């Protein structure tokens, strides 16, 4: 039996809506070729990496358990509070993001794990901000020689080809089930260095229990929603995910 992989996610509602880590582990288990993936998340609403560092729970999880990967997700505007222009939050300079990414990376490396970044998507009403998010994540990932899950790039590419895809919640920011499914496919491709094509597209709602030490503030949307995506849309999202990961690896 292949040894299992263990991945810790540190972030906020972009991860815990629809329970992306658990969705990823379900998808991995649907592939006979993939090693079993055990996931855990330390999450809080609107949390930045700076706030996670100050809270201490994420660092404690890194230090007390064995992980293969620790996946870092910064707040959606790369810091808090963002400047708001015409009702739209703007992307901050990544100075604080990079500072605390370096701190977490040092702790992760000390424990023998690999750092990865969950590159987030732009708000639906501000697609042009994706370029700044890409720059902020890719710059620090290059410096730290970390992995990147180009989730936001995959969202951008998917919406360019099919603008009607329901990736967003009604708030134009958080992920709907299809958006979380695409994120999980990107993460699968990054972690397993392979294609997510052929993975499950129909998954019943899961009331899996979330350990108390994962939650900085409870949110009912942390339970995994049912995935009910047509085969056609699922294959499209899987191909988009693979293309985004391969494109990033090749420098395109």
C-alpha atoms as a printed R data frame, in Angstrom:
    type eleno elety resid chain resno       x      y       z
1   ATOM     1    CA   UNK     A     1   0.000  0.000   0.000
2   ATOM     2    CA   UNK     A     2   1.295  3.440  -0.925
3   ATOM     3    CA   UNK     A     3   1.934  5.748   2.046
4   ATOM     4    CA   UNK     A     4  -0.687  8.450   2.421
5   ATOM     5    CA   UNK     A     5  -0.044 12.116   1.744
6   ATOM     6    CA   UNK     A     6  -0.869 14.713   4.395
7   ATOM     7    CA   UNK     A     7  -1.676 18.317   3.530
8   ATOM     8    CA   UNK     A     8  -2.416 21.221   5.862
9   ATOM     9    CA   UNK     A     9  -4.372 24.201   4.522
10  ATOM    10    CA   UNK     A    10  -4.008 27.625   6.151
11  ATOM    11    CA   UNK     A    11  -6.396 30.311   4.953
12  ATOM    12    CA   UNK     A    12  -9.947 31.568   5.155
13  ATOM    13    CA   UNK     A    13 -13.417 31.271   3.637
14  ATOM    14    CA   UNK     A    14 -12.109 30.804   0.096
15  ATOM    15    CA   UNK     A    15 -10.906 27.419   1.345
16  ATOM    16    CA   UNK     A    16 -13.596 26.465   3.837
17  ATOM    17    CA   UNK     A    17 -16.615 27.285   1.681
18  ATOM    18    CA   UNK     A    18 -17.682 23.844   0.415
19  ATOM    19    CA   UNK     A    19 -14.739 22.353   2.349
20  ATOM    20    CA   UNK     A    20 -12.197 22.338  -0.476
21  ATOM    21    CA   UNK     A    21  -9.637 20.202   1.427
22  ATOM    22    CA   UNK     A    22 -12.136 17.406   2.030
23  ATOM    23    CA   UNK     A    23 -13.459 17.666  -1.528
24  ATOM    24    CA   UNK     A    24  -9.877 17.261  -2.737
25  ATOM    25    CA   UNK     A    25  -9.365 14.145  -0.622
26  ATOM    26    CA   UNK     A    26 -12.606 12.626  -1.966
27  ATOM    27    CA   UNK     A    27 -11.475 13.278  -5.538
28  ATOM    28    CA   UNK     A    28  -8.058 11.781  -4.817
29  ATOM    29    CA   UNK     A    29  -9.650  8.661  -3.382
30  ATOM    30    CA   UNK     A    30 -11.703  8.277  -6.573
31  ATOM    31    CA   UNK     A    31  -8.463  7.742  -8.492
32  ATOM    32    CA   UNK     A    32  -6.941  4.290  -8.159
33  ATOM    33    CA   UNK     A    33  -3.523  5.718  -9.020
34  ATOM    34    CA   UNK     A    34  -3.375  8.472  -6.397
35  ATOM    35    CA   UNK     A    35  -2.075  8.025  -2.882
36  ATOM    36    CA   UNK     A    36  -4.690  8.575  -0.184
37  ATOM    37    CA   UNK     A    37  -4.719 12.217   0.885
38  ATOM    38    CA   UNK     A    38  -5.394 13.225   4.465
39  ATOM    39    CA   UNK     A    39  -6.171 16.917   4.875
40  ATOM    40    CA   UNK     A    40  -6.680 19.404   7.649
41  ATOM    41    CA   UNK     A    41  -7.362 23.116   7.620
42  ATOM    42    CA   UNK     A    42  -6.757 25.993   9.995
43  ATOM    43    CA   UNK     A    43  -9.158 28.680   8.820
44  ATOM    44    CA   UNK     A    44 -10.882 31.860   9.923
45  ATOM    45    CA   UNK     A    45 -13.191 34.295   8.105
46  ATOM    46    CA   UNK     A    46 -11.208 37.020   6.366
47  ATOM    47    CA   UNK     A    47  -7.964 35.838   7.947
48  ATOM    48    CA   UNK     A    48  -4.653 37.030   6.561
49  ATOM    49    CA   UNK     A    49  -1.431 35.093   7.014
50  ATOM    50    CA   UNK     A    50  -0.373 37.822   9.435
51  ATOM    51    CA   UNK     A    51  -3.431 37.168  11.577
52  ATOM    52    CA   UNK     A    52  -2.867 33.413  11.428
53  ATOM    53    CA   UNK     A    53   0.698 33.958  12.612
54  ATOM    54    CA   UNK     A    54  -0.459 36.126  15.518
55  ATOM    55    CA   UNK     A    55  -3.204 33.647  16.455
56  ATOM    56    CA   UNK     A    56  -0.664 30.824  16.752
57  ATOM    57    CA   UNK     A    57  -2.926 27.916  15.827
58  ATOM    58    CA   UNK     A    58  -1.526 27.456  12.337
59  ATOM    59    CA   UNK     A    59   2.077 27.479  13.525
60  ATOM    60    CA   UNK     A    60   1.199 25.003  16.265
61  ATOM    61    CA   UNK     A    61  -0.354 22.645  13.698
62  ATOM    62    CA   UNK     A    62   2.781 22.854  11.548
63  ATOM    63    CA   UNK     A    63   5.060 22.113  14.479
64  ATOM    64    CA   UNK     A    64   3.170 19.316  16.214
65  ATOM    65    CA   UNK     A    65   2.190 17.142  13.237
66  ATOM    66    CA   UNK     A    66   3.888 15.615  10.215
67  ATOM    67    CA   UNK     A    67   2.915 17.119   6.853
68  ATOM    68    CA   UNK     A    68   4.005 16.540   3.289
69  ATOM    69    CA   UNK     A    69   2.579 19.870   2.141
70  ATOM    70    CA   UNK     A    70   1.407 23.049   3.828
71  ATOM    71    CA   UNK     A    71  -0.765 25.149   1.539
72  ATOM    72    CA   UNK     A    72  -0.955 28.882   2.274
73  ATOM    73    CA   UNK     A    73  -3.807 31.111   1.110
74  ATOM    74    CA   UNK     A    74  -3.659 34.857   1.675
75  ATOM    75    CA   UNK     A    75  -6.730 37.045   2.164
76  ATOM    76    CA   UNK     A    76  -8.408 37.870  -1.155
77  ATOM    77    CA   UNK     A    77  -7.010 41.407  -1.451
78  ATOM    78    CA   UNK     A    78  -3.545 40.389  -0.182
79  ATOM    79    CA   UNK     A    79  -4.111 42.116   3.122
80  ATOM    80    CA   UNK     A    80  -6.652 43.827   5.310
81  ATOM    81    CA   UNK     A    81  -8.214 46.333   5.109
82  ATOM    82    CA   UNK     A    82  -8.266 46.963   1.358
83  ATOM    83    CA   UNK     A    83  -8.893 50.299  -0.301
84  ATOM    84    CA   UNK     A    84 -12.438 50.351  -1.688
85  ATOM    85    CA   UNK     A    85 -13.137 52.304  -4.886
86  ATOM    86    CA   UNK     A    86 -16.665 52.430  -6.308
87  ATOM    87    CA   UNK     A    87 -17.631 49.615  -3.983
88  ATOM    88    CA   UNK     A    88 -14.871 47.295  -5.205
89  ATOM    89    CA   UNK     A    89 -12.007 46.238  -2.870
90  ATOM    90    CA   UNK     A    90  -8.628 46.827  -4.461
91  ATOM    91    CA   UNK     A    91  -5.596 44.554  -4.259
92  ATOM    92    CA   UNK     A    92  -3.042 45.659  -1.667
93  ATOM    93    CA   UNK     A    93   0.710 45.735  -2.118
94  ATOM    94    CA   UNK     A    94   1.917 42.242  -1.134
95  ATOM    95    CA   UNK     A    95   4.465 43.421   1.454
96  ATOM    96    CA   UNK     A    96   2.758 41.906   4.503
97  ATOM    97    CA   UNK     A    97   1.703 38.815   2.571
98  ATOM    98    CA   UNK     A    98   5.300 38.146   1.574
99  ATOM    99    CA   UNK     A    99   6.650 38.838   5.062
100 ATOM   100    CA   UNK     A   100   4.396 36.268   6.705
101 ATOM   101    CA   UNK     A   101   4.729 33.806   3.849
102 ATOM   102    CA   UNK     A   102   8.474 33.816   4.556
103 ATOM   103    CA   UNK     A   103   7.871 33.204   8.254
104 ATOM   104    CA   UNK     A   104   5.543 30.300   7.600
105 ATOM   105    CA   UNK     A   105   7.858 28.870   4.946
106 ATOM   106    CA   UNK     A   106  10.766 28.802   7.403
107 ATOM   107    CA   UNK     A   107   8.637 26.908   9.924
108 ATOM   108    CA   UNK     A   108   7.373 24.528   7.231
109 ATOM   109    CA   UNK     A   109  10.868 23.782   5.959
110 ATOM   110    CA   UNK     A   110  12.102 23.184   9.495
111 ATOM   111    CA   UNK     A   111   9.540 20.394   9.802
112 ATOM   112    CA   UNK     A   112  10.562 18.832   6.489
113 ATOM   113    CA   UNK     A   113   7.369 19.729   4.616
114 ATOM   114    CA   UNK     A   114   6.908 21.552   1.304
115 ATOM   115    CA   UNK     A   115   5.287 24.978   1.012
116 ATOM   116    CA   UNK     A   116   2.605 25.526  -1.604
117 ATOM   117    CA   UNK     A   117   0.419 28.533  -2.341
118 ATOM   118    CA   UNK     A   118  -3.294 28.613  -3.162
119 ATOM   119    CA   UNK     A   119  -3.357 31.398  -5.767
120 ATOM   120    CA   UNK     A   120  -6.823 32.901  -5.439
121 ATOM   121    CA   UNK     A   121  -9.249 34.311  -8.012
122 ATOM   122    CA   UNK     A   122 -10.322 37.890  -8.646
123 ATOM   123    CA   UNK     A   123 -13.747 39.106  -7.614
124 ATOM   124    CA   UNK     A   124 -16.366 38.718 -10.318
125 ATOM   125    CA   UNK     A   125 -16.770 42.503 -10.567
126 ATOM   126    CA   UNK     A   126 -13.011 43.120 -10.799
127 ATOM   127    CA   UNK     A   127 -11.488 40.548 -13.198
128 ATOM   128    CA   UNK     A   128  -8.593 42.861 -14.037
129 ATOM   129    CA   UNK     A   129  -7.199 42.384 -10.513
130 ATOM   130    CA   UNK     A   130  -6.219 38.784 -11.351
131 ATOM   131    CA   UNK     A   131  -2.928 40.040 -12.788
132 ATOM   132    CA   UNK     A   132  -1.981 41.612  -9.436
133 ATOM   133    CA   UNK     A   133  -2.917 38.452  -7.549
134 ATOM   134    CA   UNK     A   134  -0.827 36.371  -9.936
135 ATOM   135    CA   UNK     A   135   2.141 38.688  -9.507
136 ATOM   136    CA   UNK     A   136   1.875 38.697  -5.713
137 ATOM   137    CA   UNK     A   137   1.745 34.917  -5.421
138 ATOM   138    CA   UNK     A   138   4.184 33.983  -8.165
139 ATOM   139    CA   UNK     A   139   6.839 36.404  -6.945
140 ATOM   140    CA   UNK     A   140   6.981 34.975  -3.424
141 ATOM   141    CA   UNK     A   141   6.650 31.396  -4.674
142 ATOM   142    CA   UNK     A   142   9.671 31.901  -6.919
143 ATOM   143    CA   UNK     A   143  11.671 33.400  -4.061
144 ATOM   144    CA   UNK     A   144  10.829 30.519  -1.724
145 ATOM   145    CA   UNK     A   145  10.947 27.824  -4.419
146 ATOM   146    CA   UNK     A   146   7.443 26.858  -3.403
147 ATOM   147    CA   UNK     A   147   4.702 25.138  -5.341
148 ATOM   148    CA   UNK     A   148   1.709 27.076  -6.653
149 ATOM   149    CA   UNK     A   149  -1.831 25.873  -7.231
150 ATOM   150    CA   UNK     A   150  -2.947 28.387  -9.907
151 ATOM   151    CA   UNK     A   151  -6.611 28.309  -8.922
152 ATOM   152    CA   UNK     A   152  -7.295 31.914  -9.900
153 ATOM   153    CA   UNK     A   153  -5.652 31.401 -13.280
154 ATOM   154    CA   UNK     A   154  -7.874 28.379 -13.884
155 ATOM   155    CA   UNK     A   155 -10.965 30.390 -12.934
156 ATOM   156    CA   UNK     A   156  -9.939 33.145 -15.352
157 ATOM   157    CA   UNK     A   157  -9.351 30.679 -18.178
158 ATOM   158    CA   UNK     A   158 -12.620 28.840 -17.558
159 ATOM   159    CA   UNK     A   159 -14.668 32.036 -17.568
160 ATOM   160    CA   UNK     A   160 -12.994 33.253 -20.751
161 ATOM   161    CA   UNK     A   161 -14.251 30.143 -22.516
162 ATOM   162    CA   UNK     A   162 -17.598 29.870 -20.741
163 ATOM   163    CA   UNK     A   163 -18.748 33.028 -18.975
164 ATOM   164    CA   UNK     A   164 -21.958 31.337 -17.829
165 ATOM   165    CA   UNK     A   165 -20.185 28.885 -15.522
166 ATOM   166    CA   UNK     A   166 -21.512 29.328 -11.955
167 ATOM   167    CA   UNK     A   167 -18.148 29.618 -10.222
168 ATOM   168    CA   UNK     A   168 -19.154 32.438  -7.840
169 ATOM   169    CA   UNK     A   169 -21.617 32.765  -5.013
170 ATOM   170    CA   UNK     A   170 -24.133 35.623  -5.244
171 ATOM   171    CA   UNK     A   171 -21.674 37.878  -3.372
172 ATOM   172    CA   UNK     A   172 -19.363 37.842  -6.459
173 ATOM   173    CA   UNK     A   173 -16.432 36.703  -4.321
174 ATOM   174    CA   UNK     A   174 -16.841 33.330  -2.615
175 ATOM   175    CA   UNK     A   175 -16.873 30.048  -4.518
176 ATOM   176    CA   UNK     A   176 -19.999 28.227  -5.556
177 ATOM   177    CA   UNK     A   177 -19.721 24.440  -5.680
178 ATOM   178    CA   UNK     A   178 -18.413 24.467  -9.269
179 ATOM   179    CA   UNK     A   179 -15.737 26.982  -8.256
180 ATOM   180    CA   UNK     A   180 -14.616 24.836  -5.343
181 ATOM   181    CA   UNK     A   181 -14.626 21.786  -7.617
182 ATOM   182    CA   UNK     A   182 -12.321 23.576 -10.063
183 ATOM   183    CA   UNK     A   183 -10.051 24.585  -7.168
184 ATOM   184    CA   UNK     A   184  -9.883 20.966  -5.995
185 ATOM   185    CA   UNK     A   185  -9.005 19.786  -9.511
186 ATOM   186    CA   UNK     A   186  -6.160 22.319  -9.689
187 ATOM   187    CA   UNK     A   187  -4.869 21.203  -6.298
188 ATOM   188    CA   UNK     A   188  -5.090 17.558  -7.363
189 ATOM   189    CA   UNK     A   189  -3.058 18.235 -10.500
190 ATOM   190    CA   UNK     A   190  -0.419 20.149  -8.525
191 ATOM   191    CA   UNK     A   191  -0.059 17.648  -5.680
192 ATOM   192    CA   UNK     A   192  -0.102 14.510  -7.812
193 ATOM   193    CA   UNK     A   193   1.637 15.971 -10.867
194 ATOM   194    CA   UNK     A   194  -1.027 14.433 -13.053
195 ATOM   195    CA   UNK     A   195  -4.342 14.926 -14.769
196 ATOM   196    CA   UNK     A   196  -7.634 15.261 -12.875
197 ATOM   197    CA   UNK     A   197  -9.509 14.091 -15.962
198 ATOM   198    CA   UNK     A   198 -11.898 11.276 -15.139
199 ATOM   199    CA   UNK     A   199 -12.341 12.120 -11.456
200 ATOM   200    CA   UNK     A   200 -15.783 12.087  -9.860
201 ATOM   201    CA   UNK     A   201 -18.310 14.759 -10.800
202 ATOM   202    CA   UNK     A   202 -21.205 13.507  -8.665
203 ATOM   203    CA   UNK     A   203 -20.497 13.526  -4.927
204 ATOM   204    CA   UNK     A   204 -23.200 13.474  -2.227
205 ATOM   205    CA   UNK     A   205 -23.204 16.097   0.499
206 ATOM   206    CA   UNK     A   206 -20.857 15.146   3.294
207 ATOM   207    CA   UNK     A   207 -21.522 15.975   6.921
208 ATOM   208    CA   UNK     A   208 -17.970 15.062   7.880
209 ATOM   209    CA   UNK     A   209 -17.067 16.353  11.313
210 ATOM   210    CA   UNK     A   210 -14.504 19.139  11.480
211 ATOM   211    CA   UNK     A   211 -12.226 19.028  14.546
212 ATOM   212    CA   UNK     A   212 -12.604 22.077  16.760
213 ATOM   213    CA   UNK     A   213  -8.943 22.994  16.464
214 ATOM   214    CA   UNK     A   214  -9.399 23.605  12.720
215 ATOM   215    CA   UNK     A   215 -11.902 26.399  13.214
216 ATOM   216    CA   UNK     A   216 -11.038 29.851  14.408
217 ATOM   217    CA   UNK     A   217 -14.661 30.872  13.913
218 ATOM   218    CA   UNK     A   218 -17.446 28.445  12.999
219 ATOM   219    CA   UNK     A   219 -19.247 28.844   9.669
220 ATOM   220    CA   UNK     A   220 -22.028 26.518   8.498
221 ATOM   221    CA   UNK     A   221 -20.673 26.498   4.939
222 ATOM   222    CA   UNK     A   222 -17.631 24.571   6.077
223 ATOM   223    CA   UNK     A   223 -19.450 21.285   5.463
224 ATOM   224    CA   UNK     A   224 -18.968 19.923   1.977
225 ATOM   225    CA   UNK     A   225 -21.921 20.678  -0.279
226 ATOM   226    CA   UNK     A   226 -23.141 18.116  -2.763
227 ATOM   227    CA   UNK     A   227 -21.276 18.162  -6.060
228 ATOM   228    CA   UNK     A   228 -23.697 17.697  -8.930
229 ATOM   229    CA   UNK     A   229 -21.874 18.757 -12.095
230 ATOM   230    CA   UNK     A   230 -22.690 17.452 -15.544
231 ATOM   231    CA   UNK     A   231 -20.124 15.158 -17.124
232 ATOM   232    CA   UNK     A   232 -19.547 17.756 -19.839
233 ATOM   233    CA   UNK     A   233 -18.885 20.590 -17.386
234 ATOM   234    CA   UNK     A   234 -16.756 18.370 -15.149
235 ATOM   235    CA   UNK     A   235 -14.507 17.301 -18.018
236 ATOM   236    CA   UNK     A   236 -14.208 20.932 -19.102
237 ATOM   237    CA   UNK     A   237 -13.189 22.048 -15.597
238 ATOM   238    CA   UNK     A   238 -10.756 19.148 -15.259
239 ATOM   239    CA   UNK     A   239  -9.046 20.060 -18.540
240 ATOM   240    CA   UNK     A   240  -8.887 23.721 -17.539
241 ATOM   241    CA   UNK     A   241  -7.276 22.757 -14.221
242 ATOM   242    CA   UNK     A   242  -4.650 20.599 -15.907
243 ATOM   243    CA   UNK     A   243  -3.910 23.273 -18.506
244 ATOM   244    CA   UNK     A   244  -3.415 25.923 -15.789
245 ATOM   245    CA   UNK     A   245  -0.991 23.746 -13.819
246 ATOM   246    CA   UNK     A   246   0.942 22.648 -16.902
247 ATOM   247    CA   UNK     A   247   1.022 26.199 -18.247
248 ATOM   248    CA   UNK     A   248   2.480 27.524 -15.007
249 ATOM   249    CA   UNK     A   249   5.096 24.759 -14.929
250 ATOM   250    CA   UNK     A   250   6.161 25.554 -18.491
251 ATOM   251    CA   UNK     A   251   6.251 29.299 -17.886
252 ATOM   252    CA   UNK     A   252   3.329 30.070 -20.200
